[in-house]
Coordinates of N, CA and C and ligand atoms in Angstrom, one line a residue:
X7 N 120.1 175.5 155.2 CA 119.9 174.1 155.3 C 121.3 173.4 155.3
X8 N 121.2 172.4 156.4 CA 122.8 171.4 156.2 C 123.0 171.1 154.8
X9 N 124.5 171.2 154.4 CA 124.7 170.9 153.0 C 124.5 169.5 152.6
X10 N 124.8 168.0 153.9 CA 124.6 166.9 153.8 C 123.1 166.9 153.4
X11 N 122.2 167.3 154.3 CA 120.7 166.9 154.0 C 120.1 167.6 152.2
X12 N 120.9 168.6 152.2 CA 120.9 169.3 151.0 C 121.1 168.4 149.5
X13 N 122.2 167.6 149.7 CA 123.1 166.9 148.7 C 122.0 165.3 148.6
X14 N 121.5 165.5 149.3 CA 120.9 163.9 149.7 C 119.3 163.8 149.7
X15 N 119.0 165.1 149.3 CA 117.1 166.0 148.4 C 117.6 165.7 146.8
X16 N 116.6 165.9 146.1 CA 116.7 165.9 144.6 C 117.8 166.9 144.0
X17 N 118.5 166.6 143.0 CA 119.6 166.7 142.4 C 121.2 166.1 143.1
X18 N 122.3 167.2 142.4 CA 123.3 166.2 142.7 C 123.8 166.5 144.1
X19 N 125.0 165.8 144.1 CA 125.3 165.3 145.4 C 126.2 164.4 145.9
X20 N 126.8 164.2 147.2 CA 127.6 163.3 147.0 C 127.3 161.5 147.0
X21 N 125.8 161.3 147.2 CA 125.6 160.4 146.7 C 125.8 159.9 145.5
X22 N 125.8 160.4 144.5 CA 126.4 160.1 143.1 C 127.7 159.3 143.1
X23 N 128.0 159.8 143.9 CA 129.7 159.1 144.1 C 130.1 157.5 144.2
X24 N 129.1 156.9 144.8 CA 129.3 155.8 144.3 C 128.4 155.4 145.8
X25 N 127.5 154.1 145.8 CA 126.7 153.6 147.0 C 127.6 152.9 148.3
X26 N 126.8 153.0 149.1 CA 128.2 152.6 150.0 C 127.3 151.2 150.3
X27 N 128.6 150.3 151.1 CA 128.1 149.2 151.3 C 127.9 148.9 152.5
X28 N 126.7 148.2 152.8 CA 126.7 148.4 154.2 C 126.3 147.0 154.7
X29 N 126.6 146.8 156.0 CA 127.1 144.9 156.2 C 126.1 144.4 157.8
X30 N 125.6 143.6 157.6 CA 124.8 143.6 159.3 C 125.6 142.2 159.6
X31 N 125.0 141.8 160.5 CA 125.5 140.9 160.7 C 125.2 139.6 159.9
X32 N 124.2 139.3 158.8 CA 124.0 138.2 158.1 C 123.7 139.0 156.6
X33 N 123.7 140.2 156.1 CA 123.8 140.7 155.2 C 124.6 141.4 154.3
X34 N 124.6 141.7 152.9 CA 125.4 142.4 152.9 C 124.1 143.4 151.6
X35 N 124.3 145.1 152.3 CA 123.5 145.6 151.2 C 124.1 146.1 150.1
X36 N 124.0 146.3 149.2 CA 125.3 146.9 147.9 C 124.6 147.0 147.1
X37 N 125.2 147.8 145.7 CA 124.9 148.1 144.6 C 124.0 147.1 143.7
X38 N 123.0 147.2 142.9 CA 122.8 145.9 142.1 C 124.0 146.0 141.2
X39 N 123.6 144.7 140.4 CA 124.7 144.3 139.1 C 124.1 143.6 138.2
X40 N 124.1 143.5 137.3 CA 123.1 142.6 136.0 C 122.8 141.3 136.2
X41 N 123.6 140.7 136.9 CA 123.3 139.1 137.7 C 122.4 139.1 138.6
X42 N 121.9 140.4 139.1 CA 120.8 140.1 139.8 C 119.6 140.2 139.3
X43 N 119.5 140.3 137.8 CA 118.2 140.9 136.8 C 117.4 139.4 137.0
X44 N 118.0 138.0 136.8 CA 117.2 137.2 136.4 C 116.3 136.6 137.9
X45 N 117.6 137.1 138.8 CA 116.9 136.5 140.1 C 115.5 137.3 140.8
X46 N 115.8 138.8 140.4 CA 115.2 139.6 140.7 C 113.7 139.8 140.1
X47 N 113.9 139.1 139.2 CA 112.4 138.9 138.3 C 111.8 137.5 138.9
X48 N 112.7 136.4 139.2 CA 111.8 135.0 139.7 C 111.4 135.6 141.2
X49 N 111.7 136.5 141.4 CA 111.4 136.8 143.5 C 110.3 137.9 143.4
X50 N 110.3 138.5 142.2 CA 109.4 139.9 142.8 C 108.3 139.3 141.6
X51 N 108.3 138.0 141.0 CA 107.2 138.0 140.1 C 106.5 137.1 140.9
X52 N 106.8 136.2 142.4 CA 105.4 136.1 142.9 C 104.4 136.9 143.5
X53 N 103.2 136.3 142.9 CA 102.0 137.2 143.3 C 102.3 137.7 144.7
X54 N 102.9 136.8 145.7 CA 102.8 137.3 147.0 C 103.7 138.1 147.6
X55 N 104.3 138.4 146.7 CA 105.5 139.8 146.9 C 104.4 140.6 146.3
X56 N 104.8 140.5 145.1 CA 103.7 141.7 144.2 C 102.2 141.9 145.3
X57 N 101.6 141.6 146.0 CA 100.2 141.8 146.3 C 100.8 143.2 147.5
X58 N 101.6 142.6 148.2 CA 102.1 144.2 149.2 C 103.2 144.9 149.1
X59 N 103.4 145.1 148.0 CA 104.0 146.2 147.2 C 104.3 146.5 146.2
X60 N 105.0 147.5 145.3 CA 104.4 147.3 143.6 C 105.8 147.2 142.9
X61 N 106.5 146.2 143.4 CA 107.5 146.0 141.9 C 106.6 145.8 141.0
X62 N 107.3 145.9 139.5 CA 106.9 145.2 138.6 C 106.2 143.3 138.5
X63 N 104.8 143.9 138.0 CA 104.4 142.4 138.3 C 103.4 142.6 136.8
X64 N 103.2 141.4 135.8 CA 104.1 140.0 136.6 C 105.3 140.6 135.6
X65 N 105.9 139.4 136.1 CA 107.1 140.0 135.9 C 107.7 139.1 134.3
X66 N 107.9 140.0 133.6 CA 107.8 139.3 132.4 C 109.9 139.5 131.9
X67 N 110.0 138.4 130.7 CA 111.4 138.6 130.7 C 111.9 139.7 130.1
X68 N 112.9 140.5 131.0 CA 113.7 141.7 130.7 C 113.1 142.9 131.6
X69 N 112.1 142.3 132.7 CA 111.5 143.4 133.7 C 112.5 143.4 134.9
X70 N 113.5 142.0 134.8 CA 114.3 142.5 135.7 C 115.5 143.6 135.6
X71 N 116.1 143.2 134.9 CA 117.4 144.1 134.0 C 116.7 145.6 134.2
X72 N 114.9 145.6 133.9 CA 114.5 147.0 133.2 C 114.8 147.9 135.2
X73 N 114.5 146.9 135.4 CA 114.0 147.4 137.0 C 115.2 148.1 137.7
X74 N 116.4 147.0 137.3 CA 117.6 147.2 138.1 C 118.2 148.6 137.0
X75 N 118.2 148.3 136.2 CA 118.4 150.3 135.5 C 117.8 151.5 135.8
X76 N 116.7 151.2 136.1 CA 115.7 152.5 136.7 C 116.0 152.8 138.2
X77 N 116.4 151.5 139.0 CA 117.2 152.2 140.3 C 118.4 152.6 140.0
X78 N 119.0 152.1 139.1 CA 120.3 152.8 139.4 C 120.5 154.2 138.0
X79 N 119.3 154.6 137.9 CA 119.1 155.7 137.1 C 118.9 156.9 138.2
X80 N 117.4 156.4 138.7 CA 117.3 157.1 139.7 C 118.3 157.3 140.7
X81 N 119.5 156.7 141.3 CA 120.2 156.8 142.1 C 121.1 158.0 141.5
X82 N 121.2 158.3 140.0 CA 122.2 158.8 139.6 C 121.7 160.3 139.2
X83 N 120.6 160.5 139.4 CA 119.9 161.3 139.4 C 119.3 161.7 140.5
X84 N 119.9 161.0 141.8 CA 119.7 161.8 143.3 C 118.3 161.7 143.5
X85 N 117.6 160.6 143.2 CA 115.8 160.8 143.5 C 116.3 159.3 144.8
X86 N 116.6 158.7 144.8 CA 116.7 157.3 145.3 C 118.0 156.7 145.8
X87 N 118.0 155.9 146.7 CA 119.2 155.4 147.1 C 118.6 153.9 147.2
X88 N 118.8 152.7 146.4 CA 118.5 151.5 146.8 C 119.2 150.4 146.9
X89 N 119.2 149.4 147.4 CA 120.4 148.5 147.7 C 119.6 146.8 147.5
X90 N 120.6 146.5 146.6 CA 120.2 144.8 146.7 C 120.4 144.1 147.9
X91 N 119.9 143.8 148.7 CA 120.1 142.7 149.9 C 120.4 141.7 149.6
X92 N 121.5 141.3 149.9 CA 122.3 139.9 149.9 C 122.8 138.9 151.0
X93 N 122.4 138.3 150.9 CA 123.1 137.3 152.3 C 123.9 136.8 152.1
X94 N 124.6 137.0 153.5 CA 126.2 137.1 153.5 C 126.6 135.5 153.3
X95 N 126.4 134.5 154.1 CA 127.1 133.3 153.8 C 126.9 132.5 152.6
X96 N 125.9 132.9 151.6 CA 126.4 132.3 150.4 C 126.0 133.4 149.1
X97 N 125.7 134.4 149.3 CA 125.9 135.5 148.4 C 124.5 135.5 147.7
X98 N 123.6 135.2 148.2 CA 122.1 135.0 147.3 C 121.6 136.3 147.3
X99 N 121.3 136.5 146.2 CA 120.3 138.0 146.2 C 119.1 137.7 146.5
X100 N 118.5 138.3 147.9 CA 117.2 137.9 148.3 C 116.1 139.0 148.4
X101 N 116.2 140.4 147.6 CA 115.3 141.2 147.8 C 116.3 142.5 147.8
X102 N 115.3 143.5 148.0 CA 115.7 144.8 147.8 C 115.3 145.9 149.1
X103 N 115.9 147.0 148.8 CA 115.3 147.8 150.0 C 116.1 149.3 149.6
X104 N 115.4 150.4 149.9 CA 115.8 151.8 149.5 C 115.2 152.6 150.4
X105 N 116.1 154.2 150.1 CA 115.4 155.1 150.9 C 114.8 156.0 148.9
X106 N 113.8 156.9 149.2 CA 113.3 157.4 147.7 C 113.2 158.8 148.5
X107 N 114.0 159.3 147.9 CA 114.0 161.0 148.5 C 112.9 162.2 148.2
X108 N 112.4 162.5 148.8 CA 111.6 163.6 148.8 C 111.8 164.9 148.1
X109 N 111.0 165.4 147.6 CA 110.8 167.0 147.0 C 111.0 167.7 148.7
X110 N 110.5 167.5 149.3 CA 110.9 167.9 150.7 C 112.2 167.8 151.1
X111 N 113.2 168.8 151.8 CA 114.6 168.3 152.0 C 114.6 167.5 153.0
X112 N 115.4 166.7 153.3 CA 115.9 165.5 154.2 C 115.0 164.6 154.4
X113 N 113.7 164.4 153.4 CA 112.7 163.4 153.7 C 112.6 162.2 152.8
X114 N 113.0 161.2 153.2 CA 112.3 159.8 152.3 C 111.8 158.8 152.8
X115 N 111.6 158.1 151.9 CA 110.5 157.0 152.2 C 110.9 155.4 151.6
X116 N 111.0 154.9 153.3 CA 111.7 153.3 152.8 C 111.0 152.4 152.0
X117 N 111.5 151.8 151.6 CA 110.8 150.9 150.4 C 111.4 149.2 150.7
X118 N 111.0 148.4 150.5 CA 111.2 147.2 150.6 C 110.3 145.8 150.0
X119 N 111.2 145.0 149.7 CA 110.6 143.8 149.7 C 112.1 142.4 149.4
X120 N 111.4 141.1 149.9 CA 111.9 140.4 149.9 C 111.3 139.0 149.3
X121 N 112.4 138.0 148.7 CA 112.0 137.3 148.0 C 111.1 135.9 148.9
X122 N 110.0 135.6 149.0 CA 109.5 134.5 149.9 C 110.1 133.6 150.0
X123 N 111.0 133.1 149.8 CA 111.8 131.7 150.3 C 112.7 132.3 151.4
X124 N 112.8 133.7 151.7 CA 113.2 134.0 152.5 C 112.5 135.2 154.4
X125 N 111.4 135.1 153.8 CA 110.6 135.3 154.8 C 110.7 135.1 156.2
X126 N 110.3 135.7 157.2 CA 110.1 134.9 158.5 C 111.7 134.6 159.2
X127 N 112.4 135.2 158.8 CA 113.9 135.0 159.5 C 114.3 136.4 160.0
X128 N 113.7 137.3 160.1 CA 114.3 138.6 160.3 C 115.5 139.3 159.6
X129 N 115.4 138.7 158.3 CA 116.4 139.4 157.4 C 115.8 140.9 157.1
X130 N 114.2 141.0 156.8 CA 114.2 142.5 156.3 C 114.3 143.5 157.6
X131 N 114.0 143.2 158.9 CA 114.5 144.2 160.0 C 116.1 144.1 160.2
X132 N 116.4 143.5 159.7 CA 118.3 143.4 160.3 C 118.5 144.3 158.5
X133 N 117.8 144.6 157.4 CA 118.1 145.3 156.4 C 117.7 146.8 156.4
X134 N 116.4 147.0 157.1 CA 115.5 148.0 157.4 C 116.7 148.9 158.6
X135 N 116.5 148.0 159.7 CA 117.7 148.7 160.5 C 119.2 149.3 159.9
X136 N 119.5 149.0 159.0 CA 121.0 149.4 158.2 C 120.5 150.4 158.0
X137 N 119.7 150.6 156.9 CA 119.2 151.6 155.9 C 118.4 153.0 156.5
X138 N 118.1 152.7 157.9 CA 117.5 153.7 158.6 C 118.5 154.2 159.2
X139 N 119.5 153.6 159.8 CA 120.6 154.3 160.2 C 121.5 154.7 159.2
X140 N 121.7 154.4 158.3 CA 122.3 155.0 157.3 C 121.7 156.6 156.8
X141 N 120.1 156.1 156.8 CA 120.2 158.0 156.0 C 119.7 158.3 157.4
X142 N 119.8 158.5 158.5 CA 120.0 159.3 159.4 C 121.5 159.9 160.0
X143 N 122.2 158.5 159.9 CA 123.6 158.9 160.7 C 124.7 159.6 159.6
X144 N 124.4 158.9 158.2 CA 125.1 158.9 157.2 C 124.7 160.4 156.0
X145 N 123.1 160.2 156.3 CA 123.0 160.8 154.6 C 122.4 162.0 155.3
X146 N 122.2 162.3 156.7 CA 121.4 163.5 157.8 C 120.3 163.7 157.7
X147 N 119.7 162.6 157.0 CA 118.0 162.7 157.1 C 117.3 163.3 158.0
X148 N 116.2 164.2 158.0 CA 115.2 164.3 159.2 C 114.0 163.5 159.1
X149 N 113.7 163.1 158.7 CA 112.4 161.9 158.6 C 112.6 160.8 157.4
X150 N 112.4 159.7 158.1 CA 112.0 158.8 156.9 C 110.7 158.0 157.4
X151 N 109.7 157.5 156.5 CA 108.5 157.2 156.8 C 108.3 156.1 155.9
X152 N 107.2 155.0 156.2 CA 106.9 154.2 154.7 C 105.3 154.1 155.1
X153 N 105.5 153.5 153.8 CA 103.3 153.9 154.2 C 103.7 152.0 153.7
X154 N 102.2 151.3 154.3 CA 102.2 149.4 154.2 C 100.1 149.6 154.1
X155 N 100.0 148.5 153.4 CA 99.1 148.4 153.0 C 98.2 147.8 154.3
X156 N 97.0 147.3 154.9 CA 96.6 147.4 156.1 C 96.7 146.0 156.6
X157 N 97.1 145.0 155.5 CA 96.7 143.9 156.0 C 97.8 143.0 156.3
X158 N 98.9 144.2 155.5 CA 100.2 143.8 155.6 C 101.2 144.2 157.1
X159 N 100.8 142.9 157.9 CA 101.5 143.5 159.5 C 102.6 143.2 159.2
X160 N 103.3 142.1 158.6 CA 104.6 141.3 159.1 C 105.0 143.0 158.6
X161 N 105.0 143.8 157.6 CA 105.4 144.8 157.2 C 105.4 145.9 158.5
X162 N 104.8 146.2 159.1 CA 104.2 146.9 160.0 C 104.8 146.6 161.3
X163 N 105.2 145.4 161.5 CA 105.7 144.4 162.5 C 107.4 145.2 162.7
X164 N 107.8 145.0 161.1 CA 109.0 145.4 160.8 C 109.7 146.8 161.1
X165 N 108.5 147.7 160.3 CA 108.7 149.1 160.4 C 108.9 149.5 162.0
X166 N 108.0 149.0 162.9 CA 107.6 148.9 164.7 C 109.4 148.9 165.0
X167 N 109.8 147.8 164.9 CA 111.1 147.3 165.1 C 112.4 148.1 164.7
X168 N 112.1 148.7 163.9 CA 112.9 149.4 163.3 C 112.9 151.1 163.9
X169 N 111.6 151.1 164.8 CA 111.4 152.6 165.1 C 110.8 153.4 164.4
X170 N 110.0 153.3 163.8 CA 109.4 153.5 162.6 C 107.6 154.0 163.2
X171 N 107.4 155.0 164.1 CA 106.1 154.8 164.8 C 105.0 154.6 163.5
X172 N 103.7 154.2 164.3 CA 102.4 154.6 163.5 C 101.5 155.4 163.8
X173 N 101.6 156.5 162.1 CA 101.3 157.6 162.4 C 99.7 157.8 162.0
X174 N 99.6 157.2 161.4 CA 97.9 156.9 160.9 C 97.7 156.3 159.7
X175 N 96.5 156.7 159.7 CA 95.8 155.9 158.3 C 95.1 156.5 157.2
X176 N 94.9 156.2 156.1 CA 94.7 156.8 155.2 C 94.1 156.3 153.7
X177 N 92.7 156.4 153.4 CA 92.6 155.3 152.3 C 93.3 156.5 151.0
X178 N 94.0 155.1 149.9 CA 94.6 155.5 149.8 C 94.3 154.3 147.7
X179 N 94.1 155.4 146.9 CA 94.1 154.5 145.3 C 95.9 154.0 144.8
X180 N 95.8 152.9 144.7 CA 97.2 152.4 144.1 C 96.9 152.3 142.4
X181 N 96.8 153.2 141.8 CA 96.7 152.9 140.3 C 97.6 151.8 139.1
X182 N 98.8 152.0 140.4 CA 100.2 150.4 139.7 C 99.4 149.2 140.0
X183 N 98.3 148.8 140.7 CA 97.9 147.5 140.8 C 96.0 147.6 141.0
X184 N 95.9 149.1 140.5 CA 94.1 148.6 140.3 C 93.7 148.5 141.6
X185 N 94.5 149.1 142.6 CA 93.5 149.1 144.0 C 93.5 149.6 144.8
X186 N 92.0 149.8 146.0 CA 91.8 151.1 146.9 C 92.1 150.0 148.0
X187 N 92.8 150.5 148.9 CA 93.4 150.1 150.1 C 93.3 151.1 151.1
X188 N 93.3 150.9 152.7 CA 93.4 151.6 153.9 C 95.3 151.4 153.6
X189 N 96.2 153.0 153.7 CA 97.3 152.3 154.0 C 97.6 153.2 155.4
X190 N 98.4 152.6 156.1 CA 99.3 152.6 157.6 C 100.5 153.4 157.4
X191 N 99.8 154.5 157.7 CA 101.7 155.1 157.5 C 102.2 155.4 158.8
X192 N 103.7 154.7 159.0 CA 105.0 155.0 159.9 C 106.1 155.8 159.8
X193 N 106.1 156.7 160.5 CA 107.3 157.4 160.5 C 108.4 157.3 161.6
X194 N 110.1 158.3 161.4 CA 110.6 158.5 162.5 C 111.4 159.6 162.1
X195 N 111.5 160.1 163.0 CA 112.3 161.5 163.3 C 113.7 161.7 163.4
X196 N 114.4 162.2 162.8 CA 115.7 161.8 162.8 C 116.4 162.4 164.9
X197 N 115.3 163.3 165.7 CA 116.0 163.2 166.9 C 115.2 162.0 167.8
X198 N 113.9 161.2 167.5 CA 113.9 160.2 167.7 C 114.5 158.9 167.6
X199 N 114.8 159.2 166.1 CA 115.8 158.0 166.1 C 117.4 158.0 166.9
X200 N 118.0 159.3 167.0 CA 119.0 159.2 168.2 C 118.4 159.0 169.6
X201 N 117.0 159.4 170.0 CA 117.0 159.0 171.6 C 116.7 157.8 171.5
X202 N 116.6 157.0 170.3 CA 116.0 155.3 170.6 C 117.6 154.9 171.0
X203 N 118.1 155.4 169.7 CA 119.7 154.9 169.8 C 120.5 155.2 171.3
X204 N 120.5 156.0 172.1 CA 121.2 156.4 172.9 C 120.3 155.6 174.3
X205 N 119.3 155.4 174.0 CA 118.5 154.4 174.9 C 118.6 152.9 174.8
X206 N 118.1 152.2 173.5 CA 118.2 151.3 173.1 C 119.1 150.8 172.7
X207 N 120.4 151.3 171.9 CA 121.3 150.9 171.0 C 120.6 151.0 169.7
X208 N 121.7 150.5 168.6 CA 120.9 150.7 167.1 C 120.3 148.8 167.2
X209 N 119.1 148.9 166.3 CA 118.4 147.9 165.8 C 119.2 147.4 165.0
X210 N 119.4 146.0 165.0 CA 120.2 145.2 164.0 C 121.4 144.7 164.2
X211 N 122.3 145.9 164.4 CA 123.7 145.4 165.1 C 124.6 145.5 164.1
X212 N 124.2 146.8 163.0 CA 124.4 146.6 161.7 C 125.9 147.3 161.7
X213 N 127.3 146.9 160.9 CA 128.2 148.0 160.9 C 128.7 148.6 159.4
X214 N 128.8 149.5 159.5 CA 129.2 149.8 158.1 C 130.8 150.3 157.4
X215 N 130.7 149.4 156.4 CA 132.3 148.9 155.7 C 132.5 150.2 154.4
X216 N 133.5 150.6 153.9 CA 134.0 151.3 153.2 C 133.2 151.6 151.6
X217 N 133.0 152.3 151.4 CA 132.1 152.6 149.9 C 132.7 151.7 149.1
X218 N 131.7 151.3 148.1 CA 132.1 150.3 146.9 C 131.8 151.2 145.6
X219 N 132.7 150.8 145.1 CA 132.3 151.7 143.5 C 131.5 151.8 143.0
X220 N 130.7 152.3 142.0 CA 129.9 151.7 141.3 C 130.7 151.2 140.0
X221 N 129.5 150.0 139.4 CA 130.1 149.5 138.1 C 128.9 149.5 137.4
Ligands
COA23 C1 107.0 142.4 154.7 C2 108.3 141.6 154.5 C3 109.4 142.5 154.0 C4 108.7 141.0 155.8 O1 110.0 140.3 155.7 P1 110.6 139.3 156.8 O2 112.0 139.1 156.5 O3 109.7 138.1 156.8 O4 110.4 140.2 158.1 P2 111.1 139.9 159.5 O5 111.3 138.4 159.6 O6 112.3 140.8 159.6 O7 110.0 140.4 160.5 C5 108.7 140.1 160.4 C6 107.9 140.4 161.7 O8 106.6 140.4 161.4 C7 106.0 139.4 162.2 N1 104.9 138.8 161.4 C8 104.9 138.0 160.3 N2 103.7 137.8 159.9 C9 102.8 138.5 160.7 C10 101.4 138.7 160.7 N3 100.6 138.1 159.8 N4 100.9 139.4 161.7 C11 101.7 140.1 162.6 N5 103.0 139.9 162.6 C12 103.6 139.2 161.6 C13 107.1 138.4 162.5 O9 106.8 137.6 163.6 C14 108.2 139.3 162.7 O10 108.2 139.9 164.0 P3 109.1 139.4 165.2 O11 110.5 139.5 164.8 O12 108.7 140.3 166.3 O13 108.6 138.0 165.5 C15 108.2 140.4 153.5 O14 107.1 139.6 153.9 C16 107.9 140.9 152.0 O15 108.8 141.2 151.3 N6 106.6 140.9 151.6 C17 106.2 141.3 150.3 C18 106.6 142.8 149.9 C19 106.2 143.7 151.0 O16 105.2 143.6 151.7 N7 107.0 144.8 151.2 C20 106.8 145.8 152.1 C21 105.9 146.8 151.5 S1 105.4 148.0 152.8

């Protein structure tokens, strides 16, 4: 097995080393930091984030802070790579987005959501697009996939955009929110994703700037 795709499966690795940052053209993705605990609890504690996907809900005080330690637990413990999404021209934290690594080597599974006052601008595919070319180009992924709940297109919309086919369907019990759902799972291939690239260009137009430490 590549030692990249190796280092970037469960255990350590050189992800440990600190998250890198990565910059699109209206974003910036990076590390959380405890200032984003309070924001991150008023955005993921609407019902309508929470209904298609399962942050913590509702979100009660100190679930953000809890939230933002458990990714960056998990990151430190090589299960997860997640990044606060930030917009670049005035620094707002407007959501989140990760890859969650597989017991399977080189496979994860994107994760996302964004805060609704930000919706409807194409910020989560200009974020989606980073993050897909990151654990492909960067971390040597061979698949990343996300599963979206059925009713949830703009999600579905996104994943499309990003290259992300749909691979089927599947009912599926969500026991974090008490409910049976059809979900949609998308995937892509890490040599699909280079023939999109070498056909299409990358999705986003995203470039990526020098690792940031962790703090
Ligand atoms: C899903 C979510 C991330 C989308 O974020 P966003 O920034 O609005 O997404 P974008 O603007 O980048 O793209 C949305 C796309 O879906 C389309 N869309 C939006 N609502 C739609 C709908 N009801 N039906 C079909 N397409 C829809 C948009 O037109 C856009 O496509 P386009 O660029 O071709 O026009 C956001 O709504 C969210 O965080 N929801 C709650 C949490 C969640 O669902 N997370 C994902 C779990 S799988």
């Amino acid at each position: 097995m590549d030692d990249a795709i190796r280092s970037h499966s469960r255990g350590p690795g050189v992800l440990m080393e600190g998250l890198p940052r990565l910059v699109t053209a209206r974003l910036v993705l990076r590390a959380f930091v405890p200032a984003d605990a309070a924001e991150m609890q008023r955005l993921a504690g609407d019902p309508a984030v929470a209904e298609d996907t399962l942050p913590p809900h509702p979100c009660a005080d100190g679930v953000g802070a809890t939230w933002i330690a458990g990714r960056r637990a998990a990151h430190d413990r090589g299960e997860e790579t997640s990044f606060a999404i930030e917009r670049a021209h005035d620094g707002a934290f407007i959501g989140a987005i990760g890859l969650v690594f597989e017991p399977r080597p080189g496979c994860a599974r994107l994760d996302y959501w964004l805060g609704r006052p930000y919706w409807g601008r194409g910020y989560a595919s200009e974020a989606a697009a980073a993050v897909v070319a990151h654990g492909f180009e960067t971390l040597g992924l061979e698949r990343i996939w996300a599963p979206r709940f059925r009713a949830n297109e703009a999600s579905g919309r996104v994943l499309e955009k990003v290259g992300l086919t749909h691979e089927g369907s599947r009912r599926q019990f969500a026991p974090e929110c008490g409910r049976t759902d059809c979900v949609e799972q998308h995937g892509c291939l890490r040599w699909e994703y280079f023939a999109r690239v070498a056909h299409c260009g990358r999705a986003g137009g995203e470039s990526h700037a020098p690792r940031e430490a962790k703090t």
